[in-house]
């Protein structure tokens, strides 16, 4: 179980919320961090004051929530008025994501979606998009350990039916 001393908490907010993961870990987080999640924000709006009550996150493990909190704290500290969907990945975000193994990265992306944390979901999607940009389908499969479940005949039929989708990679083969 995570204790308040081992979780990512700051002293800038007076309200604390207790988040419980699927593996029963408890994280005590400040309001400004917790409310980056629209899922949590909506729970609080519906139930009212839940300070001190446990907020269950059955689809998020402790390891993943720790990373979510780490990201949210950094995001809060670095937030500016110019943050937008089309902003490039910031240096600290790239470093944070580069340090994750592939399984943890995708768990983080799923948690961002489940918890409805737009900034985290956007940066993970941009990171994947940048990673696959310019790569052939075969290279993408290799990067992300994706099994090709099409037969060569099915794949060729798809290429014939959708030539526009393969124009950019024709010269790369």
PDB file of N, CA and C in Angstrom, residues 93-166:
ATOM      1  N   UNK A  93       7.964  15.986 -20.823  1.00  0.00           N
ATOM      2  CA  UNK A  93       7.012  14.928 -21.164  1.00  0.00           C
ATOM      3  C   UNK A  93       7.709  13.820 -21.955  1.00  0.00           C
ATOM      4  N   UNK A  94       8.541  14.232 -22.900  1.00  0.00           N
ATOM      5  CA  UNK A  94       9.256  13.244 -23.708  1.00  0.00           C
ATOM      6  C   UNK A  94      10.181  12.397 -22.838  1.00  0.00           C
ATOM      7  N   UNK A  95      10.896  13.042 -21.941  1.00  0.00           N
ATOM      8  CA  UNK A  95      11.800  12.315 -21.036  1.00  0.00           C
ATOM      9  C   UNK A  95      10.996  11.340 -20.167  1.00  0.00           C
ATOM     10  N   UNK A  96       9.882  11.804 -19.635  1.00  0.00           N
ATOM     11  CA  UNK A  96       8.999  10.985 -18.807  1.00  0.00           C
ATOM     12  C   UNK A  96       8.531   9.753 -19.586  1.00  0.00           C
ATOM     13  N   UNK A  97       8.073   9.941 -20.819  1.00  0.00           N
ATOM     14  CA  UNK A  97       7.559   8.833 -21.624  1.00  0.00           C
ATOM     15  C   UNK A  97       8.673   7.920 -22.125  1.00  0.00           C
ATOM     16  N   UNK A  98       9.826   8.492 -22.456  1.00  0.00           N
ATOM     17  CA  UNK A  98      10.962   7.684 -22.920  1.00  0.00           C
ATOM     18  C   UNK A  98      11.419   6.681 -21.865  1.00  0.00           C
ATOM     19  N   UNK A  99      11.238   7.020 -20.597  1.00  0.00           N
ATOM     20  CA  UNK A  99      11.709   6.160 -19.506  1.00  0.00           C
ATOM     21  C   UNK A  99      10.784   4.978 -19.223  1.00  0.00           C
ATOM     22  N   UNK A 100       9.606   4.964 -19.839  1.00  0.00           N
ATOM     23  CA  UNK A 100       8.635   3.896 -19.585  1.00  0.00           C
ATOM     24  C   UNK A 100       8.867   2.712 -20.517  1.00  0.00           C
ATOM     25  N   UNK A 101       8.669   1.501 -19.977  1.00  0.00           N
ATOM     26  CA  UNK A 101       8.677   0.344 -20.869  1.00  0.00           C
ATOM     27  C   UNK A 101       7.343   0.336 -21.620  1.00  0.00           C
ATOM     28  N   UNK A 102       7.270  -0.446 -22.679  1.00  0.00           N
ATOM     29  CA  UNK A 102       6.099  -0.425 -23.545  1.00  0.00           C
ATOM     30  C   UNK A 102       4.797  -0.783 -22.819  1.00  0.00           C
ATOM     31  N   UNK A 103       4.818  -1.794 -21.958  1.00  0.00           N
ATOM     32  CA  UNK A 103       3.607  -2.178 -21.228  1.00  0.00           C
ATOM     33  C   UNK A 103       3.135  -1.053 -20.316  1.00  0.00           C
ATOM     34  N   UNK A 104       4.057  -0.444 -19.601  1.00  0.00           N
ATOM     35  CA  UNK A 104       3.701   0.657 -18.702  1.00  0.00           C
ATOM     36  C   UNK A 104       3.167   1.838 -19.505  1.00  0.00           C
ATOM     37  N   UNK A 105       3.789   2.113 -20.647  1.00  0.00           N
ATOM     38  CA  UNK A 105       3.331   3.208 -21.502  1.00  0.00           C
ATOM     39  C   UNK A 105       1.871   3.002 -21.901  1.00  0.00           C
ATOM     40  N   UNK A 106       1.539   1.811 -22.389  1.00  0.00           N
ATOM     41  CA  UNK A 106       0.170   1.579 -22.836  1.00  0.00           C
ATOM     42  C   UNK A 106      -0.810   1.515 -21.665  1.00  0.00           C
ATOM     43  N   UNK A 107      -0.382   1.020 -20.513  1.00  0.00           N
ATOM     44  CA  UNK A 107      -1.231   1.086 -19.317  1.00  0.00           C
ATOM     45  C   UNK A 107      -1.504   2.540 -18.944  1.00  0.00           C
ATOM     46  N   UNK A 108      -0.496   3.386 -19.079  1.00  0.00           N
ATOM     47  CA  UNK A 108      -0.646   4.816 -18.792  1.00  0.00           C
ATOM     48  C   UNK A 108      -1.636   5.461 -19.760  1.00  0.00           C
ATOM     49  N   UNK A 109      -1.530   5.102 -21.021  1.00  0.00           N
ATOM     50  CA  UNK A 109      -2.447   5.641 -22.027  1.00  0.00           C
ATOM     51  C   UNK A 109      -3.889   5.210 -21.733  1.00  0.00           C
ATOM     52  N   UNK A 110      -4.068   3.939 -21.385  1.00  0.00           N
ATOM     53  CA  UNK A 110      -5.406   3.445 -21.046  1.00  0.00           C
ATOM     54  C   UNK A 110      -5.951   4.130 -19.792  1.00  0.00           C
ATOM     55  N   UNK A 111      -5.092   4.343 -18.805  1.00  0.00           N
ATOM     56  CA  UNK A 111      -5.509   5.032 -17.579  1.00  0.00           C
ATOM     57  C   UNK A 111      -5.900   6.473 -17.881  1.00  0.00           C
ATOM     58  N   UNK A 112      -5.149   7.138 -18.750  1.00  0.00           N
ATOM     59  CA  UNK A 112      -5.470   8.517 -19.131  1.00  0.00           C
ATOM     60  C   UNK A 112      -6.845   8.578 -19.783  1.00  0.00           C
ATOM     61  N   UNK A 113      -7.156   7.584 -20.599  1.00  0.00           N
ATOM     62  CA  UNK A 113      -8.464   7.522 -21.236  1.00  0.00           C
ATOM     63  C   UNK A 113      -9.556   7.233 -20.204  1.00  0.00           C
ATOM     64  N   UNK A 114      -9.357   6.221 -19.374  1.00  0.00           N
ATOM     65  CA  UNK A 114     -10.337   5.842 -18.354  1.00  0.00           C
ATOM     66  C   UNK A 114     -10.590   6.981 -17.364  1.00  0.00           C
ATOM     67  N   UNK A 115      -9.513   7.633 -16.929  1.00  0.00           N
ATOM     68  CA  UNK A 115      -9.637   8.711 -15.947  1.00  0.00           C
ATOM     69  C   UNK A 115      -9.990  10.045 -16.607  1.00  0.00           C
ATOM     70  N   UNK A 116     -10.014  10.062 -17.917  1.00  0.00           N
ATOM     71  CA  UNK A 116     -10.338  11.255 -18.698  1.00  0.00           C
ATOM     72  C   UNK A 116      -9.422  12.426 -18.336  1.00  0.00           C
ATOM     73  N   UNK A 117      -8.121  12.190 -18.525  1.00  0.00           N
ATOM     74  CA  UNK A 117      -7.108  13.223 -18.308  1.00  0.00           C
ATOM     75  C   UNK A 117      -6.623  13.633 -19.693  1.00  0.00           C
ATOM     76  N   UNK A 118      -7.232  14.683 -20.222  1.00  0.00           N
ATOM     77  CA  UNK A 118      -7.005  15.085 -21.609  1.00  0.00           C
ATOM     78  C   UNK A 118      -5.532  15.337 -21.916  1.00  0.00           C
ATOM     79  N   UNK A 119      -4.836  16.059 -21.056  1.00  0.00           N
ATOM     80  CA  UNK A 119      -3.438  16.404 -21.345  1.00  0.00           C
ATOM     81  C   UNK A 119      -2.570  15.154 -21.467  1.00  0.00           C
ATOM     82  N   UNK A 120      -2.776  14.187 -20.595  1.00  0.00           N
ATOM     83  CA  UNK A 120      -1.989  12.953 -20.623  1.00  0.00           C
ATOM     84  C   UNK A 120      -2.363  12.093 -21.829  1.00  0.00           C
ATOM     85  N   UNK A 121      -3.638  12.002 -22.124  1.00  0.00           N
ATOM     86  CA  UNK A 121      -4.071  11.231 -23.289  1.00  0.00           C
ATOM     87  C   UNK A 121      -3.522  11.850 -24.575  1.00  0.00           C
ATOM     88  N   UNK A 122      -3.573  13.170 -24.672  1.00  0.00           N
ATOM     89  CA  UNK A 122      -3.056  13.849 -25.866  1.00  0.00           C
ATOM     90  C   UNK A 122      -1.562  13.605 -26.040  1.00  0.00           C
ATOM     91  N   UNK A 123      -0.799  13.735 -24.968  1.00  0.00           N
ATOM     92  CA  UNK A 123       0.655  13.583 -25.103  1.00  0.00           C
ATOM     93  C   UNK A 123       1.032  12.132 -25.424  1.00  0.00           C
ATOM     94  N   UNK A 124       0.315  11.160 -24.872  1.00  0.00           N
ATOM     95  CA  UNK A 124       0.627   9.765 -25.202  1.00  0.00           C
ATOM     96  C   UNK A 124       0.253   9.453 -26.652  1.00  0.00           C
ATOM     97  N   UNK A 125      -0.855  10.004 -27.121  1.00  0.00           N
ATOM     98  CA  UNK A 125      -1.246   9.797 -28.524  1.00  0.00           C
ATOM     99  C   UNK A 125      -0.251  10.462 -29.476  1.00  0.00           C
ATOM    100  N   UNK A 126       0.178  11.681 -29.145  1.00  0.00           N
ATOM    101  CA  UNK A 126       1.181  12.369 -29.974  1.00  0.00           C
ATOM    102  C   UNK A 126       2.480  11.573 -30.013  1.00  0.00           C
ATOM    103  N   UNK A 127       2.841  11.003 -28.886  1.00  0.00           N
ATOM    104  CA  UNK A 127       4.076  10.221 -28.786  1.00  0.00           C
ATOM    105  C   UNK A 127       4.005   9.000 -29.703  1.00  0.00           C
ATOM    106  N   UNK A 128       2.876   8.294 -29.682  1.00  0.00           N
ATOM    107  CA  UNK A 128       2.697   7.132 -30.562  1.00  0.00           C
ATOM    108  C   UNK A 128       2.697   7.583 -32.021  1.00  0.00           C
ATOM    109  N   UNK A 129       1.981   8.661 -32.320  1.00  0.00           N
ATOM    110  CA  UNK A 129       1.915   9.152 -33.698  1.00  0.00           C
ATOM    111  C   UNK A 129       3.306   9.492 -34.221  1.00  0.00           C
ATOM    112  N   UNK A 130       4.093  10.144 -33.394  1.00  0.00           N
ATOM    113  CA  UNK A 130       5.448  10.506 -33.808  1.00  0.00           C
ATOM    114  C   UNK A 130       6.309   9.254 -33.999  1.00  0.00           C
ATOM    115  N   UNK A 131       6.088   8.254 -33.163  1.00  0.00           N
ATOM    116  CA  UNK A 131       6.857   7.013 -33.242  1.00  0.00           C
ATOM    117  C   UNK A 131       6.566   6.248 -34.529  1.00  0.00           C
ATOM    118  N   UNK A 132       5.315   6.248 -34.980  1.00  0.00           N
ATOM    119  CA  UNK A 132       4.968   5.464 -36.164  1.00  0.00           C
ATOM    120  C   UNK A 132       5.096   6.246 -37.464  1.00  0.00           C
ATOM    121  N   UNK A 133       5.197   7.562 -37.360  1.00  0.00           N
ATOM    122  CA  UNK A 133       5.261   8.401 -38.553  1.00  0.00           C
ATOM    123  C   UNK A 133       6.427   7.992 -39.456  1.00  0.00           C
ATOM    124  N   UNK A 134       6.106   7.761 -40.722  1.00  0.00           N
ATOM    125  CA  UNK A 134       7.136   7.425 -41.699  1.00  0.00           C
ATOM    126  C   UNK A 134       7.551   5.966 -41.722  1.00  0.00           C
ATOM    127  N   UNK A 135       6.973   5.157 -40.861  1.00  0.00           N
ATOM    128  CA  UNK A 135       7.311   3.731 -40.831  1.00  0.00           C
ATOM    129  C   UNK A 135       6.306   2.928 -41.647  1.00  0.00           C
ATOM    130  N   UNK A 136       6.771   1.846 -42.213  1.00  0.00           N
ATOM    131  CA  UNK A 136       5.890   0.943 -42.955  1.00  0.00           C
ATOM    132  C   UNK A 136       5.059   0.145 -41.953  1.00  0.00           C
ATOM    133  N   UNK A 137       3.976  -0.466 -42.419  1.00  0.00           N
ATOM    134  CA  UNK A 137       3.193  -1.312 -41.515  1.00  0.00           C
ATOM    135  C   UNK A 137       4.043  -2.399 -40.850  1.00  0.00           C
ATOM    136  N   UNK A 138       4.981  -2.966 -41.599  1.00  0.00           N
ATOM    137  CA  UNK A 138       5.846  -4.007 -41.038  1.00  0.00           C
ATOM    138  C   UNK A 138       6.717  -3.451 -39.909  1.00  0.00           C
ATOM    139  N   UNK A 139       7.246  -2.247 -40.123  1.00  0.00           N
ATOM    140  CA  UNK A 139       8.085  -1.618 -39.092  1.00  0.00           C
ATOM    141  C   UNK A 139       7.272  -1.285 -37.842  1.00  0.00           C
ATOM    142  N   UNK A 140       6.051  -0.827 -38.049  1.00  0.00           N
ATOM    143  CA  UNK A 140       5.172  -0.506 -36.913  1.00  0.00           C
ATOM    144  C   UNK A 140       4.841  -1.775 -36.135  1.00  0.00           C
ATOM    145  N   UNK A 141       4.561  -2.854 -36.856  1.00  0.00           N
ATOM    146  CA  UNK A 141       4.294  -4.133 -36.183  1.00  0.00           C
ATOM    147  C   UNK A 141       5.482  -4.554 -35.332  1.00  0.00           C
ATOM    148  N   UNK A 142       6.676  -4.351 -35.856  1.00  0.00           N
ATOM    149  CA  UNK A 142       7.885  -4.734 -35.121  1.00  0.00           C
ATOM    150  C   UNK A 142       8.065  -3.859 -33.873  1.00  0.00           C
ATOM    151  N   UNK A 143       7.882  -2.544 -34.022  1.00  0.00           N
ATOM    152  CA  UNK A 143       8.042  -1.606 -32.899  1.00  0.00           C
ATOM    153  C   UNK A 143       7.086  -1.955 -31.762  1.00  0.00           C
ATOM    154  N   UNK A 144       5.829  -2.238 -32.110  1.00  0.00           N
ATOM    155  CA  UNK A 144       4.800  -2.449 -31.094  1.00  0.00           C
ATOM    156  C   UNK A 144       4.408  -3.910 -30.894  1.00  0.00           C
ATOM    157  N   UNK A 145       5.215  -4.824 -31.402  1.00  0.00           N
ATOM    158  CA  UNK A 145       4.957  -6.262 -31.226  1.00  0.00           C
ATOM    159  C   UNK A 145       3.539  -6.644 -31.639  1.00  0.00           C
ATOM    160  N   UNK A 146       3.141  -6.191 -32.817  1.00  0.00           N
ATOM    161  CA  UNK A 146       1.801  -6.468 -33.327  1.00  0.00           C
ATOM    162  C   UNK A 146       1.888  -7.633 -34.307  1.00  0.00           C
ATOM    163  N   UNK A 147       1.064  -8.642 -34.073  1.00  0.00           N
ATOM    164  CA  UNK A 147       1.038  -9.807 -34.958  1.00  0.00           C
ATOM    165  C   UNK A 147       0.184  -9.468 -36.177  1.00  0.00           C
ATOM    166  N   UNK A 148       0.691  -9.786 -37.351  1.00  0.00           N
ATOM    167  CA  UNK A 148      -0.063  -9.582 -38.585  1.00  0.00           C
ATOM    168  C   UNK A 148      -0.991 -10.772 -38.767  1.00  0.00           C
ATOM    169  N   UNK A 149      -2.288 -10.541 -38.631  1.00  0.00           N
ATOM    170  CA  UNK A 149      -3.225 -11.654 -38.753  1.00  0.00           C
ATOM    171  C   UNK A 149      -3.865 -11.725 -40.147  1.00  0.00           C
ATOM    172  N   UNK A 150      -3.322 -10.970 -41.108  1.00  0.00           N
ATOM    173  CA  UNK A 150      -3.776 -11.057 -42.488  1.00  0.00           C
ATOM    174  C   UNK A 150      -2.884 -12.026 -43.256  1.00  0.00           C
ATOM    175  N   UNK A 151      -3.503 -12.767 -44.145  1.00  0.00           N
ATOM    176  CA  UNK A 151      -2.707 -13.596 -45.050  1.00  0.00           C
ATOM    177  C   UNK A 151      -2.115 -12.658 -46.104  1.00  0.00           C
ATOM    178  N   UNK A 152      -1.067 -13.084 -46.801  1.00  0.00           N
ATOM    179  CA  UNK A 152      -0.507 -12.232 -47.867  1.00  0.00           C
ATOM    180  C   UNK A 152      -1.560 -11.862 -48.918  1.00  0.00           C
ATOM    181  N   UNK A 153      -2.481 -12.775 -49.198  1.00  0.00           N
ATOM    182  CA  UNK A 153      -3.535 -12.511 -50.183  1.00  0.00           C
ATOM    183  C   UNK A 153      -4.489 -11.431 -49.677  1.00  0.00           C
ATOM    184  N   UNK A 154      -4.888 -11.514 -48.400  1.00  0.00           N
ATOM    185  CA  UNK A 154      -5.779 -10.507 -47.826  1.00  0.00           C
ATOM    186  C   UNK A 154      -5.103  -9.134 -47.806  1.00  0.00           C
ATOM    187  N   UNK A 155      -3.834  -9.127 -47.449  1.00  0.00           N
ATOM    188  CA  UNK A 155      -3.091  -7.874 -47.397  1.00  0.00           C
ATOM    189  C   UNK A 155      -3.005  -7.238 -48.787  1.00  0.00           C
ATOM    190  N   UNK A 156      -2.752  -8.038 -49.801  1.00  0.00           N
ATOM    191  CA  UNK A 156      -2.666  -7.521 -51.173  1.00  0.00           C
ATOM    192  C   UNK A 156      -4.015  -6.980 -51.628  1.00  0.00           C
ATOM    193  N   UNK A 157      -5.101  -7.659 -51.268  1.00  0.00           N
ATOM    194  CA  UNK A 157      -6.442  -7.186 -51.624  1.00  0.00           C
ATOM    195  C   UNK A 157      -6.720  -5.824 -50.977  1.00  0.00           C
ATOM    196  N   UNK A 158      -6.318  -5.662 -49.743  1.00  0.00           N
ATOM    197  CA  UNK A 158      -6.499  -4.378 -49.046  1.00  0.00           C
ATOM    198  C   UNK A 158      -5.690  -3.287 -49.740  1.00  0.00           C
ATOM    199  N   UNK A 159      -4.474  -3.608 -50.137  1.00  0.00           N
ATOM    200  CA  UNK A 159      -3.628  -2.627 -50.846  1.00  0.00           C
ATOM    201  C   UNK A 159      -4.260  -2.221 -52.184  1.00  0.00           C
ATOM    202  N   UNK A 160      -4.857  -3.172 -52.892  1.00  0.00           N
ATOM    203  CA  UNK A 160      -5.511  -2.859 -54.175  1.00  0.00           C
ATOM    204  C   UNK A 160      -6.763  -2.011 -53.967  1.00  0.00           C
ATOM    205  N   UNK A 161      -7.534  -2.325 -52.923  1.00  0.00           N
ATOM    206  CA  UNK A 161      -8.782  -1.604 -52.658  1.00  0.00           C
ATOM    207  C   UNK A 161      -8.555  -0.204 -52.093  1.00  0.00           C
ATOM    208  N   UNK A 162      -7.408   0.021 -51.463  1.00  0.00           N
ATOM    209  CA  UNK A 162      -7.128   1.303 -50.806  1.00  0.00           C
ATOM    210  C   UNK A 162      -5.743   1.826 -51.174  1.00  0.00           C
ATOM    211  N   UNK A 163      -5.483   2.039 -52.454  1.00  0.00           N
ATOM    212  CA  UNK A 163      -4.123   2.442 -52.849  1.00  0.00           C
ATOM    213  C   UNK A 163      -3.683   3.767 -52.232  1.00  0.00           C
ATOM    214  N   UNK A 164      -4.613   4.666 -52.013  1.00  0.00           N
ATOM    215  CA  UNK A 164      -4.293   5.973 -51.423  1.00  0.00           C
ATOM    216  C   UNK A 164      -3.632   5.832 -50.054  1.00  0.00           C
ATOM    217  N   UNK A 165      -3.995   4.805 -49.318  1.00  0.00           N
ATOM    218  CA  UNK A 165      -3.464   4.632 -47.961  1.00  0.00           C
ATOM    219  C   UNK A 165      -2.009   4.183 -47.967  1.00  0.00           C
ATOM    220  N   UNK A 166      -1.550   3.685 -49.098  1.00  0.00           N
ATOM    221  CA  UNK A 166      -0.194   3.142 -49.171  1.00  0.00           C
ATOM    222  C   UNK A 166       0.736   3.980 -50.045  1.00  0.00           C
TER     223      UNK A 166
END
